[in-house]
Amino acid sequence: MIKELTDYYHPDRIIHRDHQILTLKKVFKNFKEVGMASNIVIMGVTGSGKTTVLNKIIEEENGNGIKIYSSSAAINRTSFKTFKSMFDVKCNTHERLLSESIKQLKKKPGIIIIDEVNKIKNISSFFNDLNTLYRETTIPIIIITNKRNIYDDLPEDAKLTLFFERIEFPPYNAIQIYDIISDRISIIEEHTKLPPVPEGSLKYISALGGQDSSARVALSMTLKCILSNDFSIDHINKVQDDMKKEDWKDFISNLGYTQRKFLLNLLNIQSIQKDFKPCDIKKMMPDLTPPRISQLITEFEDNAIIESKYKNLGRAGGRVRVLRFESEDTFNKIEELLECKI
């Protein structure tokens, strides 16, 4: 099995992330030596190595007597489920969950690590809960997100208390992605005979991965080409197209009912007018509160589905915020995939 090219592989060596590794290791070092450390928010696009780096450090530190409380919001989705899975607490109320979690942390202090916090539905409530845990225990917290404006979701009290230090994981460029793929292939060749992998094809795959700023995409494309023993440019392009289609299908299938209905209404509005305003959405979905509409707009802006612009309508209209789909291609893909999905 060529696990070195999959998401599940934990590499022994991680390249092009030395600064991030050193900064994160300081958190564990400080906690081990003085019982305290900075709170960290790890930011970066999907496929920039955030989880890979942290998993590597966790693997190393688990044997050094540091208790780690970890969870993935991508699986649990709510604050309650995230903390319940992390502390394995048997309770049915929010208050009991927090109090039992605090007891565990005081009895056995450790480091809290939560991946993909941007997937939590009520993010403001989540940060309030995190703030409560920190005030009572002062344990270090590490959260991971690909949402750049995550600070906007922090209540003011939580901002002042948690005081997150930011660690940026910049997107990989094509040269760095080529280095990563080459390194993984050299590891595979130590135990598995591979078909010849043309250097030119690897550079082409790396360039495509660089367009998406994702090593994960490039590694997956490489794996598919190895399994099919076809590194032609036509095949690489087909693999990329197929992966994009699957990504879109996964995105739509993971949407909730309200999110799908919201996008359908945006499709209907934009089919009539080029730009639309939040008030146009309110007319189509009167049951949604203004905060919920704002939340949905932000969510789909973060996913590059829609974009905001400001128009000056002169003295009569003033400066107003208008919305539209990010591109005609995005509009068409959403329209195609949402058909019969409600």
XYZ file of C-alpha atoms in Angstrom:
342
model
C 0.000 0.000 0.000
C 1.340 3.420 -0.970
C 0.195 5.144 2.223
C 2.868 7.841 1.911
C 0.709 9.673 -0.650
C -2.516 9.558 1.398
C -4.030 11.871 4.028
C -3.506 9.191 6.666
C 0.269 9.124 6.430
C 2.287 10.716 9.249
C 5.725 11.480 7.751
C 8.850 11.118 9.868
C 10.241 14.239 8.269
C 8.282 17.350 7.346
C 9.892 19.815 4.963
C 9.279 23.543 4.462
C 7.633 23.953 7.880
C 10.645 24.380 10.210
C 9.500 27.704 11.700
C 5.998 26.424 12.459
C 7.360 23.238 14.053
C 9.754 25.159 16.310
C 7.035 27.589 17.419
C 4.608 24.792 18.276
C 7.253 22.783 20.089
C 7.787 25.766 22.397
C 4.175 25.407 23.557
C 4.779 21.824 24.657
C 8.195 22.669 26.120
C 6.827 25.572 28.188
C 3.892 23.518 29.421
C 6.147 20.662 30.465
C 8.622 22.938 32.265
C 6.388 25.566 33.898
C 2.839 24.244 33.480
C 1.767 27.144 31.252
C 2.061 28.124 27.577
C 0.637 30.482 24.971
C -2.720 29.833 23.351
C -2.279 29.260 19.621
C -4.479 29.587 16.548
C -3.012 27.779 13.529
C -4.177 29.346 10.267
C -3.726 28.211 6.697
C -5.527 26.968 3.608
C -6.464 23.315 3.198
C -3.410 21.257 2.293
C -0.849 23.626 3.825
C 0.396 21.067 6.361
C -1.372 22.294 9.531
C -2.731 18.967 10.737
C 0.295 17.002 9.500
C 2.687 19.142 11.539
C 0.554 19.042 14.672
C 0.004 15.282 14.442
C 3.770 14.798 14.187
C 4.390 16.889 17.310
C 1.586 15.127 19.212
C 3.103 11.770 18.255
C 6.457 12.867 19.675
C 5.105 14.534 22.812
C 2.690 11.748 23.783
C 5.667 9.804 25.068
C 6.937 12.730 27.127
C 4.244 12.644 29.783
C 2.096 15.457 28.389
C -1.644 14.810 28.479
C -3.335 15.851 25.252
C -7.073 16.469 24.929
C -7.891 16.519 21.220
C -10.967 16.581 19.029
C -12.003 17.404 15.471
C -14.886 19.800 14.915
C -15.231 18.407 11.397
C -16.642 15.250 12.995
C -18.518 16.699 15.955
C -19.827 19.969 14.483
C -21.143 21.483 17.756
C -19.433 22.837 20.849
C -21.201 20.295 23.074
C -20.203 17.260 20.966
C -16.645 18.531 20.502
C -15.959 18.883 24.228
C -17.865 15.716 25.098
C -15.694 13.656 22.733
C -12.551 15.325 24.031
C -13.137 14.653 27.718
C -15.285 11.498 27.393
C -17.799 12.895 29.874
C -21.136 11.137 30.357
C -23.678 13.912 30.774
C -26.628 15.462 28.954
C -26.465 19.120 29.962
C -24.135 21.871 28.834
C -23.427 23.071 32.374
C -22.558 19.584 33.616
C -20.268 19.039 30.623
C -18.277 22.179 31.397
C -18.040 21.482 35.117
C -16.910 17.862 34.582
C -14.408 18.946 31.930
C -12.943 21.518 34.314
C -12.620 18.826 37.009
C -10.708 16.597 34.587
C -8.361 19.403 33.563
C -7.624 20.351 37.166
C -7.020 16.730 38.109
C -4.828 16.022 35.096
C -3.711 19.203 33.298
C -2.947 18.931 29.620
C -3.087 20.731 26.279
C -6.377 21.173 24.410
C -6.136 20.731 20.633
C -9.154 21.214 18.360
C -8.910 20.804 14.606
C -11.156 22.529 12.012
C -12.917 24.815 14.487
C -14.476 26.688 11.552
C -16.789 23.664 11.085
C -18.536 24.299 14.422
C -22.089 25.559 13.857
C -22.365 28.066 16.714
C -18.801 29.314 16.841
C -19.532 32.149 19.280
C -20.932 29.700 21.834
C -17.885 27.467 21.305
C -15.483 30.291 22.131
C -17.499 31.188 25.219
C -17.147 27.574 26.412
C -13.437 27.598 25.627
C -13.108 30.843 27.539
C -14.824 29.286 30.566
C -12.437 26.317 30.559
C -9.411 28.574 30.256
C -10.473 30.941 33.052
C -10.864 28.010 35.433
C -7.746 26.050 34.467
C -5.336 28.264 32.403
C -4.465 25.232 30.304
C -2.926 26.006 26.868
C -5.245 25.780 23.883
C -4.366 25.102 20.245
C -7.046 25.518 17.587
C -6.714 24.904 13.849
C -8.703 26.658 11.136
C -8.643 27.538 7.445
C -10.902 30.541 8.093
C -8.823 33.702 8.081
C -11.368 35.925 9.850
C -11.919 33.527 12.752
C -11.208 36.388 15.178
C -14.454 38.031 14.088
C -16.312 35.155 15.735
C -14.685 35.629 19.147
C -16.821 37.380 21.788
C -14.986 40.400 23.224
C -14.491 38.753 26.614
C -12.965 35.665 24.982
C -10.609 37.798 22.860
C -9.213 39.490 25.949
C -8.880 36.287 27.954
C -7.741 33.688 25.435
C -5.357 36.064 23.627
C -4.415 33.677 20.824
C -0.971 33.839 19.249
C -1.241 33.270 15.507
C 0.890 30.778 13.582
C 0.546 31.149 9.808
C 0.911 28.213 7.442
C 1.387 29.966 4.078
C 0.259 28.121 0.945
C 2.847 25.837 -0.605
C 4.222 26.987 -3.954
C 4.910 24.650 -6.882
C 8.609 24.210 -5.994
C 7.802 23.254 -2.392
C 5.106 20.839 -3.534
C 7.581 19.219 -5.938
C 10.015 18.762 -3.035
C 7.277 17.155 -0.906
C 6.178 14.733 -3.638
C 9.781 13.792 -4.463
C 10.506 13.184 -0.790
C 7.456 10.919 -0.400
C 8.317 8.980 -3.561
C 11.873 8.397 -2.300
C 10.387 6.939 0.907
C 8.045 4.658 -1.080
C 10.903 3.413 -3.247
C 12.690 2.160 -0.131
C 10.084 -0.617 0.220
C 8.050 -0.710 -3.026
C 9.032 -0.925 -6.699
C 7.284 1.882 -8.566
C 6.776 2.352 -12.306
C 9.021 5.076 -13.772
C 7.786 8.501 -12.634
C 8.773 11.154 -15.215
C 10.245 14.276 -13.634
C 8.403 16.492 -16.125
C 5.060 14.989 -15.097
C 5.839 15.528 -11.415
C 6.670 19.160 -12.123
C 3.384 19.545 -14.001
C 1.432 17.991 -11.117
C 3.290 20.282 -8.702
C 2.349 23.313 -10.787
C -1.323 22.284 -10.699
C -1.073 21.708 -6.953
C 0.497 25.143 -6.628
C -2.564 26.672 -8.298
C -4.679 25.199 -5.489
C -1.968 25.971 -2.895
C -2.386 22.388 -1.722
C 0.170 19.617 -1.280
C -2.737 17.281 -0.478
C -4.214 17.724 -3.963
C -0.853 17.145 -5.673
C -0.094 14.041 -3.592
C -3.503 12.572 -4.409
C -3.022 13.268 -8.126
C 0.383 11.580 -7.994
C -1.108 8.513 -6.314
C -3.838 8.199 -8.966
C -1.274 8.457 -11.759
C 0.958 5.809 -10.151
C -1.982 3.418 -9.697
C -3.021 3.847 -13.338
C 0.629 3.871 -14.508
C -0.209 6.857 -16.705
C 1.675 10.144 -16.333
C 0.598 11.686 -19.624
C -0.519 15.310 -19.534
C -3.992 14.342 -20.777
C -4.400 11.851 -17.964
C -3.137 14.287 -15.331
C -5.652 16.883 -16.546
C -8.448 14.315 -16.418
C -7.480 13.325 -12.868
C -7.572 16.978 -11.832
C -11.001 17.514 -13.427
C -12.399 14.387 -11.749
C -11.063 15.474 -8.356
C -12.621 18.921 -8.727
C -15.996 17.356 -9.562
C -15.790 15.133 -6.487
C -14.824 18.106 -4.301
C -17.901 19.994 -5.483
C -20.142 16.976 -4.854
C -18.723 16.545 -1.349
C -19.231 20.237 -0.632
C -22.896 20.136 -1.670
C -23.617 16.827 0.074
C -22.279 18.214 3.374
C -24.613 21.213 3.322
C -27.630 21.293 5.617
C -31.179 21.891 4.440
C -31.151 25.630 5.226
C -27.789 26.104 3.500
C -29.056 24.398 0.337
C -32.270 26.368 0.349
C -30.258 29.552 0.860
C -28.085 28.813 -2.192
C -31.123 27.912 -4.292
C -32.687 31.258 -3.466
C -29.454 33.020 -4.405
C -29.539 31.201 -7.747
C -33.116 32.348 -8.291
C -32.306 35.948 -7.404
C -29.194 36.178 -9.572
C -30.996 34.621 -12.531
C -33.220 37.731 -12.428
C -30.706 40.417 -11.437
C -26.925 40.627 -11.618
C -26.392 41.792 -8.036
C -28.501 41.268 -4.935
C -28.600 42.645 -1.408
C -29.202 40.969 1.969
C -32.696 42.491 1.960
C -33.448 40.563 -1.270
C -32.553 37.353 0.540
C -34.812 38.316 3.450
C -37.755 38.669 1.052
C -37.134 35.174 -0.295
C -36.517 33.624 3.153
C -38.599 35.619 5.664
C -38.169 32.971 8.382
C -34.422 33.681 8.633
C -33.278 36.271 11.141
C -30.850 39.011 9.988
C -27.992 37.487 12.050
C -28.595 34.090 10.415
C -28.591 35.647 6.943
C -25.337 37.436 7.772
C -23.852 34.171 9.053
C -24.787 32.312 5.854
C -23.396 35.098 3.669
C -20.088 34.970 5.577
C -19.974 31.173 5.345
C -20.339 31.126 1.570
C -17.960 34.051 1.144
C -15.340 32.094 3.118
C -15.883 29.174 0.729
C -15.485 31.478 -2.315
C -19.033 30.756 -3.486
C -20.262 34.353 -3.333
C -18.489 37.684 -3.038
C -19.383 41.102 -1.621
C -18.837 44.445 -3.257
C -19.907 47.968 -2.414
C -21.744 50.162 -4.904
C -22.184 53.904 -4.680
C -25.748 54.732 -5.681
C -25.258 58.462 -5.317
C -26.971 60.811 -2.917
C -30.295 59.038 -3.170
C -29.058 55.530 -2.464
C -25.705 56.005 -0.757
C -23.120 53.246 -0.519
C -24.674 49.769 -0.396
C -23.325 46.234 -0.116
C -24.208 43.956 -3.025
C -23.604 40.239 -3.484
C -23.143 37.945 -6.423
C -21.773 34.494 -7.176
C -17.974 34.449 -7.384
C -18.082 33.518 -11.089
C -20.402 32.240 -13.791
C -18.692 28.849 -13.536
C -19.458 28.693 -9.781
C -23.079 29.672 -10.485
C -23.406 26.882 -13.067
C -21.781 24.231 -10.847
C -24.029 25.095 -7.888
C -27.099 25.095 -10.122
C -26.222 21.690 -11.566
C -25.369 20.014 -8.256
C -28.255 21.448 -6.238
C -30.862 20.121 -8.649
C -33.260 17.840 -6.704
C -31.093 18.123 -3.554
C -33.602 19.907 -1.346
